[in-house]
Short mmCIF file of N, CA and C in Angstrom, two decimals:
data_model
loop_
_atom_site.label_atom_id
_atom_site.label_comp_id
_atom_site.label_asym_id
_atom_site.label_seq_id
_atom_site.Cartn_x
_atom_site.Cartn_y
_atom_site.Cartn_z
N MET S 255 64.35 87.37 -36.69
CA MET S 255 63.86 87.57 -37.64
C MET S 255 65.44 86.87 -38.91
N GLN S 256 66.62 86.97 -38.08
CA GLN S 256 67.69 86.39 -38.61
C GLN S 256 67.28 85.01 -39.21
N ILE S 257 67.02 83.98 -38.50
CA ILE S 257 66.38 82.52 -37.85
C ILE S 257 65.39 82.85 -39.29
N GLN S 258 64.75 83.38 -39.07
CA GLN S 258 63.05 83.39 -40.64
C GLN S 258 64.00 83.49 -41.85
N ASP S 259 64.83 84.39 -41.93
CA ASP S 259 65.16 85.34 -43.10
C ASP S 259 66.48 83.77 -43.70
N THR S 260 66.89 82.92 -42.92
CA THR S 260 67.57 81.73 -43.03
C THR S 260 66.49 80.82 -44.04
N ILE S 261 65.75 80.49 -43.11
CA ILE S 261 64.71 79.54 -43.57
C ILE S 261 64.00 79.59 -44.78
N TRP S 262 63.86 80.70 -44.96
CA TRP S 262 62.95 81.35 -45.85
C TRP S 262 63.94 80.91 -47.82
N SER S 263 65.40 81.58 -47.10
CA SER S 263 66.25 81.54 -48.78
C SER S 263 66.51 80.04 -48.84
N ILE S 264 66.61 78.65 -47.52
CA ILE S 264 66.52 77.44 -47.37
C ILE S 264 65.50 77.35 -48.46
N MET S 265 64.35 77.50 -48.18
CA MET S 265 63.13 77.06 -48.65
C MET S 265 63.49 77.30 -50.24
N ILE S 266 63.48 78.68 -50.49
CA ILE S 266 63.37 79.01 -51.81
C ILE S 266 64.57 78.62 -52.54
N ASN S 267 65.99 77.97 -52.09
CA ASN S 267 67.09 77.70 -53.09
C ASN S 267 66.70 76.35 -52.66
N PHE S 268 66.01 75.84 -52.16
CA PHE S 268 65.94 73.93 -52.44
C PHE S 268 64.43 73.59 -53.50
N SER S 269 63.59 74.58 -53.42
CA SER S 269 62.53 74.49 -54.34
C SER S 269 62.75 74.83 -55.67
N SER S 270 64.36 76.00 -56.03
CA SER S 270 64.14 76.22 -57.54
C SER S 270 65.25 74.80 -57.73
N ILE S 271 65.88 74.36 -56.87
CA ILE S 271 66.84 73.19 -57.26
C ILE S 271 66.03 72.18 -58.01
N GLN S 272 65.04 71.81 -56.55
CA GLN S 272 63.78 71.36 -57.32
C GLN S 272 63.61 71.41 -58.70
N THR S 273 63.10 72.40 -58.97
CA THR S 273 62.09 72.69 -60.37
C THR S 273 63.31 72.78 -61.40
N ILE S 274 64.31 72.39 -61.57
CA ILE S 274 65.91 72.53 -62.38
C ILE S 274 65.66 71.22 -62.84
N PHE S 275 65.71 70.28 -61.48
CA PHE S 275 66.25 68.98 -61.61
C PHE S 275 64.61 68.34 -62.19
N THR S 276 63.23 68.92 -62.36
CA THR S 276 62.62 67.83 -62.34
C THR S 276 62.60 68.57 -63.86
N ASN S 277 63.01 69.76 -64.10
CA ASN S 277 62.09 70.17 -65.41
C ASN S 277 63.55 69.20 -66.45
N PHE S 278 64.90 69.27 -65.70
CA PHE S 278 65.38 68.48 -66.64
C PHE S 278 65.00 67.19 -66.94
N TYR S 279 64.78 66.19 -65.75
CA TYR S 279 64.41 64.78 -65.65
C TYR S 279 63.39 64.36 -66.56
N ASN S 280 62.52 65.84 -66.92
CA ASN S 280 61.37 65.44 -67.88
C ASN S 280 61.55 65.79 -69.09
N GLN S 281 62.22 66.76 -69.53
CA GLN S 281 62.93 66.60 -70.35
C GLN S 281 63.94 65.67 -71.20
N TRP S 282 64.58 65.02 -70.24
CA TRP S 282 65.17 63.87 -70.08
C TRP S 282 63.97 62.16 -71.30
N LEU S 283 62.92 62.33 -70.46
CA LEU S 283 61.92 61.02 -70.35
C LEU S 283 61.74 61.89 -71.89
N LEU S 284 60.65 62.97 -71.79
CA LEU S 284 59.85 63.06 -72.85
C LEU S 284 60.53 63.51 -74.21
N GLY S 285 61.67 63.94 -74.58
CA GLY S 285 62.41 64.14 -75.76
C GLY S 285 63.41 63.07 -75.84
N GLY S 286 63.46 62.39 -75.13
CA GLY S 286 64.59 60.77 -75.89
C GLY S 286 65.20 61.48 -76.14
N PRO S 287 66.21 62.44 -75.68
CA PRO S 287 67.61 62.71 -76.51
C PRO S 287 68.87 61.92 -76.82
N THR S 288 69.52 62.63 -77.23
CA THR S 288 70.54 61.61 -77.78
C THR S 288 71.95 61.98 -76.91
N ARG S 289 73.20 61.31 -76.67
CA ARG S 289 74.11 61.33 -75.61
C ARG S 289 74.45 63.09 -75.56
N ILE S 290 74.46 63.78 -76.68
CA ILE S 290 75.29 65.04 -76.57
C ILE S 290 74.04 65.80 -76.21
N LYS S 291 72.74 65.69 -76.16
CA LYS S 291 71.48 66.41 -75.43
C LYS S 291 71.17 66.22 -74.22
N LYS S 292 71.58 64.95 -73.28
CA LYS S 292 72.03 64.92 -72.31
C LYS S 292 72.79 65.22 -71.49
N LYS S 293 73.63 65.62 -72.25
CA LYS S 293 74.99 66.57 -71.95
C LYS S 293 74.71 68.17 -71.68
N LEU S 294 73.76 68.68 -73.07
CA LEU S 294 73.72 69.81 -73.04
C LEU S 294 72.67 70.24 -71.50
N LEU S 295 71.35 69.40 -71.83
CA LEU S 295 70.63 69.26 -70.17
C LEU S 295 71.37 69.40 -69.11
N LEU S 296 72.30 68.57 -68.86
CA LEU S 296 73.07 68.50 -67.61
C LEU S 296 73.86 69.56 -67.62
N SER S 297 74.63 70.65 -68.75
CA SER S 297 75.05 71.56 -68.83
C SER S 297 74.35 72.46 -67.71
N LYS S 298 73.32 72.94 -68.79
CA LYS S 298 72.43 73.50 -68.65
C LYS S 298 71.85 73.62 -67.02
N ALA S 299 71.47 72.31 -65.84
CA ALA S 299 70.56 72.64 -65.11
C ALA S 299 71.94 72.82 -63.81
N LEU S 300 73.30 72.93 -64.11
CA LEU S 300 74.52 73.16 -63.50
C LEU S 300 74.60 74.63 -63.67
N SER S 301 74.74 75.32 -64.72
CA SER S 301 74.76 76.24 -65.34
C SER S 301 73.68 77.39 -64.12
N ASN S 302 72.88 76.71 -63.94
CA ASN S 302 71.62 77.41 -63.56
C ASN S 302 71.42 77.25 -61.64
N MET S 303 71.96 76.20 -61.73
CA MET S 303 72.45 76.33 -60.09
C MET S 303 72.97 77.17 -59.70
N LEU S 304 74.39 77.18 -60.02
CA LEU S 304 75.58 77.75 -59.85
C LEU S 304 74.64 79.65 -60.60
N LEU S 305 74.21 80.13 -61.23
CA LEU S 305 73.71 81.36 -60.83
C LEU S 305 72.86 81.93 -60.03
N TRP S 306 71.98 81.00 -59.12
CA TRP S 306 71.35 81.26 -58.29
C TRP S 306 71.79 81.14 -57.48
N ASP S 307 72.92 80.38 -57.17
CA ASP S 307 73.94 80.06 -55.83
C ASP S 307 74.76 81.40 -55.75
N THR S 308 75.10 82.20 -56.82
CA THR S 308 75.54 83.57 -57.23
C THR S 308 75.22 84.97 -56.69
N VAL S 309 73.38 84.20 -56.86
CA VAL S 309 72.41 85.38 -57.16
C VAL S 309 71.63 85.94 -55.22
N ARG S 310 71.91 84.42 -55.04
CA ARG S 310 71.60 84.31 -53.69
C ARG S 310 72.57 85.04 -52.85
N LYS S 311 74.34 84.77 -53.07
CA LYS S 311 75.07 85.16 -52.23
C LYS S 311 75.09 86.98 -52.24
N LYS S 312 75.19 87.23 -53.72
CA LYS S 312 75.31 88.71 -53.51
C LYS S 312 74.06 89.39 -52.65
N ASN S 313 72.85 88.95 -52.38
CA ASN S 313 71.50 89.42 -52.22
C ASN S 313 71.84 89.07 -50.95
N TRP S 314 72.58 88.14 -50.19
CA TRP S 314 72.80 87.97 -48.42
C TRP S 314 74.11 89.26 -48.32
N ILE S 315 74.36 89.40 -48.98
CA ILE S 315 75.74 90.29 -48.83
C ILE S 315 75.38 91.78 -48.82
N GLN S 316 74.08 92.03 -49.91
CA GLN S 316 73.79 93.37 -49.45
C GLN S 316 72.70 93.60 -48.51
N ARG S 317 72.34 92.21 -47.88
CA ARG S 317 71.32 91.95 -47.27
C ARG S 317 72.08 93.00 -45.84
N ASN S 318 73.27 91.75 -45.48
CA ASN S 318 74.02 92.48 -44.43
C ASN S 318 74.65 93.65 -44.56
N ASN S 319 75.37 93.96 -45.60
CA ASN S 319 75.99 95.27 -45.49
C ASN S 319 74.69 96.34 -45.11
N MET S 320 73.32 96.34 -45.25
CA MET S 320 71.79 97.04 -44.95
C MET S 320 71.67 96.90 -43.33
N LYS S 321 72.09 95.68 -42.97
CA LYS S 321 72.16 95.73 -40.95
C LYS S 321 72.91 96.43 -40.54
N LYS S 322 74.32 96.58 -41.08
CA LYS S 322 75.62 96.94 -40.46
C LYS S 322 75.54 98.35 -40.46
N GLN S 323 74.69 99.12 -41.91
CA GLN S 323 74.65 100.38 -41.71
C GLN S 323 72.93 101.07 -40.58
N LEU S 324 72.77 100.03 -40.35
CA LEU S 324 71.52 100.77 -39.65
C LEU S 324 72.16 100.18 -38.32
#
């Protein structure tokens, strides 16, 4: 069960990062943005990754706490 949870979280994490960077790359190409826009897009992609990471850690902590209670 633990291995399955770990594999699942890795898959979800990878797909979300892939989506973030795909969106970032598409916006970069299609928009033909200026240097400022590129910096904004990059910072947005990085903040999305950080946000996802904190959510994942919170879920992990909650799951471990629930297992300890059982």
